[in-house]
Coordinates of C-alpha atoms in Angstrom, one line a residue:
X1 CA 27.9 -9.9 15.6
X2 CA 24.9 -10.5 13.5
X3 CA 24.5 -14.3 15.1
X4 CA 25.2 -12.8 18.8
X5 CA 22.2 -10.0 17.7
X6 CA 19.9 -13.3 17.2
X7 CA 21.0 -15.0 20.4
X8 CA 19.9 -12.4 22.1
X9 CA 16.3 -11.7 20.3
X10 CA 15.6 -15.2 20.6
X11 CA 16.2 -14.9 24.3
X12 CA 14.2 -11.4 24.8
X13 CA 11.3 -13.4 22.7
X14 CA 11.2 -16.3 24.9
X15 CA 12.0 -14.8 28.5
X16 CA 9.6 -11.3 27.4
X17 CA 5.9 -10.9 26.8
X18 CA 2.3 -10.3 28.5
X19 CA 3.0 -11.9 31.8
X20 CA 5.7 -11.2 33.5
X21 CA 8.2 -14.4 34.0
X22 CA 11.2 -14.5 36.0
X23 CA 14.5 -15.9 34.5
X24 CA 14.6 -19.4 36.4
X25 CA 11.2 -20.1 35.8
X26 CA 12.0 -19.9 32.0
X27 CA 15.1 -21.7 32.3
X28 CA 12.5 -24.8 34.3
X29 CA 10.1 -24.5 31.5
X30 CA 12.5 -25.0 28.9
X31 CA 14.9 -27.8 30.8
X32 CA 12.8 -29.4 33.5
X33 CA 8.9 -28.9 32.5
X34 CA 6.7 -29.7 35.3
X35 CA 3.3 -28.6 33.8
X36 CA 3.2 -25.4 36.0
X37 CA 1.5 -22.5 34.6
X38 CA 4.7 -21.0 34.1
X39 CA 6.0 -23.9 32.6
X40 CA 2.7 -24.0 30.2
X41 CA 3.7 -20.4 28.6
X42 CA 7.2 -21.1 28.0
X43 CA 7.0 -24.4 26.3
X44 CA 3.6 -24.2 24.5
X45 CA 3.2 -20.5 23.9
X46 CA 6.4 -18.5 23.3
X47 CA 9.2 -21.4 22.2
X48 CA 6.4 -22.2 19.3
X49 CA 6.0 -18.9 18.4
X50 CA 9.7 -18.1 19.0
X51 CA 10.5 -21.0 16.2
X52 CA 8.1 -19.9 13.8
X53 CA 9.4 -16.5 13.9
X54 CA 12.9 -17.4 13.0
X55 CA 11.5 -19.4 10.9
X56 CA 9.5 -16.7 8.9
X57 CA 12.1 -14.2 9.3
X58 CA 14.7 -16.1 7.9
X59 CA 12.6 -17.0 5.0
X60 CA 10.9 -13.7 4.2
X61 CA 14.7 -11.7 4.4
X62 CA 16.4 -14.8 2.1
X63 CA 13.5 -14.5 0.1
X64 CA 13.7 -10.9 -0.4
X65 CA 17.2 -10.6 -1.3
X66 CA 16.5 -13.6 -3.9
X67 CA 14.0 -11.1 -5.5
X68 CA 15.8 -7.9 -5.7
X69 CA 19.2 -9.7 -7.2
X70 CA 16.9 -11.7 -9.8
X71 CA 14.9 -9.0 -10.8
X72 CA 17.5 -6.3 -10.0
X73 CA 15.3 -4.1 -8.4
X74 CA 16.0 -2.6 -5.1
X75 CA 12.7 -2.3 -4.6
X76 CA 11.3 -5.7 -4.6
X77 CA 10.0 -7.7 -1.9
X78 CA 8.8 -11.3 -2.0
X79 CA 5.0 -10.4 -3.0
X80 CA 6.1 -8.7 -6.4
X81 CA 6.0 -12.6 -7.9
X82 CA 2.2 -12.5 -6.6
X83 CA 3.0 -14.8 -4.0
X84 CA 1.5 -13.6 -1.3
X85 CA -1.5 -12.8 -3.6
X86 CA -1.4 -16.2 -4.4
X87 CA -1.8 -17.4 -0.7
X88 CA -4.2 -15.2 0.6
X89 CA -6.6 -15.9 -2.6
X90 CA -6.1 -19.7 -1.5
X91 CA -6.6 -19.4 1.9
X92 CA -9.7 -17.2 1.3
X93 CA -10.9 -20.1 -0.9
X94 CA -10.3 -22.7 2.1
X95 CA -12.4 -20.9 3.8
X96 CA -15.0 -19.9 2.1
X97 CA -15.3 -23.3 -0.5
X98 CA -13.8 -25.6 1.8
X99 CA -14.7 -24.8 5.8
X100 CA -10.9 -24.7 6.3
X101 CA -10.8 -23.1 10.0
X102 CA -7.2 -24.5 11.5
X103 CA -4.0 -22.6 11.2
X104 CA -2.3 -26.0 9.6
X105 CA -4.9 -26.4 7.3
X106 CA -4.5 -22.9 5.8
X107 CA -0.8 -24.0 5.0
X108 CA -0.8 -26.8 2.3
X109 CA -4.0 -24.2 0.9
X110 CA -1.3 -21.2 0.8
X111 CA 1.3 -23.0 0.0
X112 CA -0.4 -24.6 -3.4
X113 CA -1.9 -20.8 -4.0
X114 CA 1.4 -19.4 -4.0
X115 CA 3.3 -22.1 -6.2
X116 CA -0.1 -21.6 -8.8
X117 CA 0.5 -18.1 -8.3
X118 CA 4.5 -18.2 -8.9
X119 CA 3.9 -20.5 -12.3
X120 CA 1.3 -18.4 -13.4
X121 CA 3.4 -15.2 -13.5
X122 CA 6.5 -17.5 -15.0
X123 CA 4.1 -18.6 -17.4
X124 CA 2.8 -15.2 -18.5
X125 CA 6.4 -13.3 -18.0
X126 CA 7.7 -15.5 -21.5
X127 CA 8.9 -18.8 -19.7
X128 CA 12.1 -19.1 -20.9
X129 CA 12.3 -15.8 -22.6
X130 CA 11.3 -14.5 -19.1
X131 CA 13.4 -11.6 -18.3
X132 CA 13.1 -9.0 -14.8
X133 CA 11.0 -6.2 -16.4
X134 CA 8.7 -9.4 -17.9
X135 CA 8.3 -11.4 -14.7
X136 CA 7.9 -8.1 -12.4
X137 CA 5.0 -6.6 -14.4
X138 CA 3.4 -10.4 -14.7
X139 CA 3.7 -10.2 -11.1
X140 CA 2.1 -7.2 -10.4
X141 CA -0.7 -8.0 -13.2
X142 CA -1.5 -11.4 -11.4
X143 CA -1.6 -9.9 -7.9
X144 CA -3.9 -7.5 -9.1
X145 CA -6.2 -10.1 -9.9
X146 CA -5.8 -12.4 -7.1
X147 CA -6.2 -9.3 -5.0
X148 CA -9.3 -8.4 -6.9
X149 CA -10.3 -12.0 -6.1
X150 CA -9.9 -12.3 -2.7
X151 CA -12.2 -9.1 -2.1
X152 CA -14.5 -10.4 -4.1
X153 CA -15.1 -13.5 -1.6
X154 CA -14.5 -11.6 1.6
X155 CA -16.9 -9.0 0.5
X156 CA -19.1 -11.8 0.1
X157 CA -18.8 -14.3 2.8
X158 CA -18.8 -12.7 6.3
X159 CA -17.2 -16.0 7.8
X160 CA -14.3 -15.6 5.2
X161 CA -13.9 -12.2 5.7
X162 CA -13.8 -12.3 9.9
X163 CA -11.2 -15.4 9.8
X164 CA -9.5 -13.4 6.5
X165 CA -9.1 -10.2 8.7
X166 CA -6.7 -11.7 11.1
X167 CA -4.4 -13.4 9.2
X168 CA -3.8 -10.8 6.9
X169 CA -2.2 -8.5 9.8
X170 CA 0.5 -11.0 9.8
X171 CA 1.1 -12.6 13.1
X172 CA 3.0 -15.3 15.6
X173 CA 0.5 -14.9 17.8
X174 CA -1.3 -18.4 16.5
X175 CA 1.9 -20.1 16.8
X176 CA 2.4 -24.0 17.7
X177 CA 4.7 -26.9 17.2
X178 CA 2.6 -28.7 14.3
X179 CA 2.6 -25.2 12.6
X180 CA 6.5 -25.3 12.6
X181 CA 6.5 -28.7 11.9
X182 CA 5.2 -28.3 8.5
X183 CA 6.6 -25.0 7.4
X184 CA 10.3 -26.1 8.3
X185 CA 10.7 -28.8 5.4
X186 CA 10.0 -26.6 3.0
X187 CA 11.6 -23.3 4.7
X188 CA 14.8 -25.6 5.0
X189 CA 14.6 -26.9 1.1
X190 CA 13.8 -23.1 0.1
X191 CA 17.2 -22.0 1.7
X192 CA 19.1 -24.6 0.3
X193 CA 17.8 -23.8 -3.1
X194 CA 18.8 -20.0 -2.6
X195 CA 22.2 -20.4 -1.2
X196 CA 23.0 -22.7 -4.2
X197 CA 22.2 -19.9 -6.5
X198 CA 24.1 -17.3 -5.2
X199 CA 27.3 -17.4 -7.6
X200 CA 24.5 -17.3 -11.0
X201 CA 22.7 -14.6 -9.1
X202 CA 25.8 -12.9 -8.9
X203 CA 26.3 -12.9 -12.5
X204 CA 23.0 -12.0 -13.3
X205 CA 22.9 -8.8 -11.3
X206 CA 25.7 -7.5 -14.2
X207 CA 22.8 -7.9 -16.7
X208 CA 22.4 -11.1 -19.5
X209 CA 24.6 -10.2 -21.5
X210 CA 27.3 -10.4 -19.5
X211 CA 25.5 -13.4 -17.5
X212 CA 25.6 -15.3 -20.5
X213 CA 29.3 -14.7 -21.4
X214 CA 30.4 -15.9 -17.2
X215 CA 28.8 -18.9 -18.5
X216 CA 25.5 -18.4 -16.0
X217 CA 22.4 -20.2 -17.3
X218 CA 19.6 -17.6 -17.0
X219 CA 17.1 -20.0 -18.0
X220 CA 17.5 -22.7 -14.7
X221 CA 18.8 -20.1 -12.5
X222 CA 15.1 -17.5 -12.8
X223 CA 13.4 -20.7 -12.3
X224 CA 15.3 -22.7 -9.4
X225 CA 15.1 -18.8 -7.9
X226 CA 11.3 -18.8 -8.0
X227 CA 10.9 -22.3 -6.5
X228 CA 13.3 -20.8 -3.3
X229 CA 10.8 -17.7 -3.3
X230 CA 8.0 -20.0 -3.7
X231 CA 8.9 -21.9 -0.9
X232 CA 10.2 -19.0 1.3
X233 CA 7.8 -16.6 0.8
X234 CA 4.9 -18.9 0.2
X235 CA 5.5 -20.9 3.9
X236 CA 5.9 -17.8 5.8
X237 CA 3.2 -16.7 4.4
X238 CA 1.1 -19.4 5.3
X239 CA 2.0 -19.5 8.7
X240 CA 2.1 -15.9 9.7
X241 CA 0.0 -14.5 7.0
X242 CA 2.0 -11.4 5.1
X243 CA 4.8 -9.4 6.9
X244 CA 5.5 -6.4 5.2
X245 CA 9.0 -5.1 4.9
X246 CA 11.1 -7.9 6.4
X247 CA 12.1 -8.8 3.1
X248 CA 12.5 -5.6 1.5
X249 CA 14.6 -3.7 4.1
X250 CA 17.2 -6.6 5.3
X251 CA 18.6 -6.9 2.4
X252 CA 19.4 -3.4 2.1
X253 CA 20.7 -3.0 5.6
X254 CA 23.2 -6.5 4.9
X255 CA 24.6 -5.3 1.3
X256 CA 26.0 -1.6 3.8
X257 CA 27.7 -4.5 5.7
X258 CA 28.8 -7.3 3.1
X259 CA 28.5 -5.1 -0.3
X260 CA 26.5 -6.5 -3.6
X261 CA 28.1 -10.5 -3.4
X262 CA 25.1 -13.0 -2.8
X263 CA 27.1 -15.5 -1.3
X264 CA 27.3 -13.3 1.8
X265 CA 24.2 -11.5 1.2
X266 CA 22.0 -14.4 1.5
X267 CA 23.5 -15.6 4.9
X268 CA 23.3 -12.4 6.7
X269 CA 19.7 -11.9 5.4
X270 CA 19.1 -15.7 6.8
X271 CA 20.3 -14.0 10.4
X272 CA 19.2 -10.6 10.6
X273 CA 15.8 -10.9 8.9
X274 CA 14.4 -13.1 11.6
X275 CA 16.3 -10.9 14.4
X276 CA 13.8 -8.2 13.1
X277 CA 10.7 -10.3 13.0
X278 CA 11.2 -11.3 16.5
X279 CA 12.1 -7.7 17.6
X280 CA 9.3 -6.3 16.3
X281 CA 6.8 -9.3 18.0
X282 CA 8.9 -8.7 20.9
X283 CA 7.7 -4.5 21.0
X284 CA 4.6 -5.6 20.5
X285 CA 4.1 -7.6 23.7
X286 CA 5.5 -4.9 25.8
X287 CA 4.1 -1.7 24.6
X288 CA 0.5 -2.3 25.1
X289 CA 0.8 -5.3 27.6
X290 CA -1.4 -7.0 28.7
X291 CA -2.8 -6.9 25.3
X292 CA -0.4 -6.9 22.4
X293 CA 0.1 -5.4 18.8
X294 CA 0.3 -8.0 16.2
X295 CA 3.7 -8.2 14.1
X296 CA 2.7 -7.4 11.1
X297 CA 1.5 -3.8 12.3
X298 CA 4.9 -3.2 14.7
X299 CA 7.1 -4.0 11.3
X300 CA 5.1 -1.8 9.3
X301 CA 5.0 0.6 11.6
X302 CA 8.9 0.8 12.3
X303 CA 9.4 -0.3 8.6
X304 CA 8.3 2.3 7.1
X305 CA 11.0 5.6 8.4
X306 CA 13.6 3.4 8.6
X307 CA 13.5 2.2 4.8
X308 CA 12.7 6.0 4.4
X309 CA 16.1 6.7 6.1
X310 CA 17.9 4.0 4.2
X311 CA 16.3 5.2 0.5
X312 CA 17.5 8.9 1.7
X313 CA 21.3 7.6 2.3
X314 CA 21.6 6.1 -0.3
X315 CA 20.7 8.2 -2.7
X316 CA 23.4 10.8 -0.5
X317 CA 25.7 8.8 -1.3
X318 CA 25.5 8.5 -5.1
X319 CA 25.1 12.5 -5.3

């Protein structure tokens, strides 16, 4: 069900948007591209942006359940590690310091902020004494200052702040192939690196104690879960800027359908996460076309009451 909810997303997302396109001419753009105008939306406008948004989705919703079983807080979302902090501050300084102005050349900037940003709170959380509470208030201290940081330039470099203003809405509007190109090795090594943790994350959502005794190794398990995040997180980020509440209300909407085991969790989140993301880009088309609504406003916008409704079950049904 959850793959046959994608499908069809990822069909809405390519065959749907600003100007109107009939279903054969999508099918021709796809299968037998002939350079038409048509053809010219299809291939180099929507697939792109249709990739990068499953992309994204799936990484920001495997990314977020990573966070909430590690730190075991239902709360979390993939910035509480300062990652996202950790890009923007980068990208900011790309192009402020550097003259950074392409989409691709944000990414490797982002990328390296969030990895910096990730180390520094693993660093300052105790390293290998790191526990939840430790890394999530090193992770809300550093994204504090990175936030206070990236201010700081914007406020001070008009140039920074005007390219700054639009990525941080989060968006697929940007979208091409060399984007996707570079943010799929690392979105595709970030999975990987989350799915092989699931059985330790499993063990360390009953606490360390009891982690320790199942014979999980806290130690490599925090850290090979940061580098997923890291990766996940960081090369969404990069691409889309940051997209609120993709990675913190998934997860809660897959552990009503699979229940608290990660090796199920993580999957589902991989599928329905990105089924969002798209969903969302695809209201945004429609309900102001011809102009459009970036993603990162639709999700917050629907984001918002649903997790409200989802916080209010719940806590129904442990009265």
């Amino acid at each position: 069900m959850a793959v046959g909810l994608l499908a069809l997303v990822t069909v809405a997302s390519i065959a749907l948007g600003a100007r109107e396109i009939p279903l054969d001419q999508v099918w021709h753009g796809l299968f037998h591209y002939a350079g038409t105008d048509d053809d010219v939306v299809i291939r180099r406008v929507r697939l792109p942006r249709t990739l990068l948004g499953l992309l994204a989705g799936a990484a920001l919703g495997v990314a977020g359940a990573a966070m909430q079983a590690l730190t075991r807080n239902p709360l979390a979302d993939p910035g509480l590690l300062g990652v996202n902090a950790g890009a923007a501050a980068a990208v900011v300084t790309a192009i402020s310091f550097f003259g950074v102005t392409s989409l691709t050349g944000y990414v490797w900037f982002a990328l390296a902020g969030a990895a910096a940003a990730s180390a520094l709170v693993y660093l300052a959380g105790g390293s290998r004494s790191a526990t939840p509470v430790r890394l999530a208030l090193a992770g809300t201290a550093a994204t504090a200052l990175l936030q206070g940081y990236t201010n700081a330039v914007q406020l001070t470099d008009q140039v920074a702040l005007d390219r700054m203003r639009f990525w941080q809405v989060g968006s697929l509007a940007t979208a091409d192939m060399a984007t996707v190109e570079h943010v799929a090795p690392f979105i595709a090594v970030g999975t990987l690196l989350a799915l092989g943790t699931a059985r330790p994350l499993n063990a360390v959502a009953l606490g360390d104690d009891t982690a320790r005794g199942l014979g999980a190794r806290l130690t490599r398990t925090r850290v090979l879960v940061m580098v997923a995040i890291t990766l996940l997180c960081g090369s969404a980020t990069a691409a889309c800027g940051p997209i609120v509440f993709i990675g913190l209300m998934v997860p809660h909407v897959v552990r009503g359908i699979t229940g608290p085991d990660m090796r199920w969790i993580l999957p589902y989140a991989a599928v329905l996460s990105p089924a969002l993301l798209l969903g969302a880009d695809v209201v945004g088309r429609l309900v102001t076309r011809p102009a459009e609504l970036q993603v990162g406003i639709v999700t917050a916008v629907l984001g918002g009451p649903v997790f409200i409704v989802l916080v209010r079950r719940r806590r129904m049904a442990e009265l």
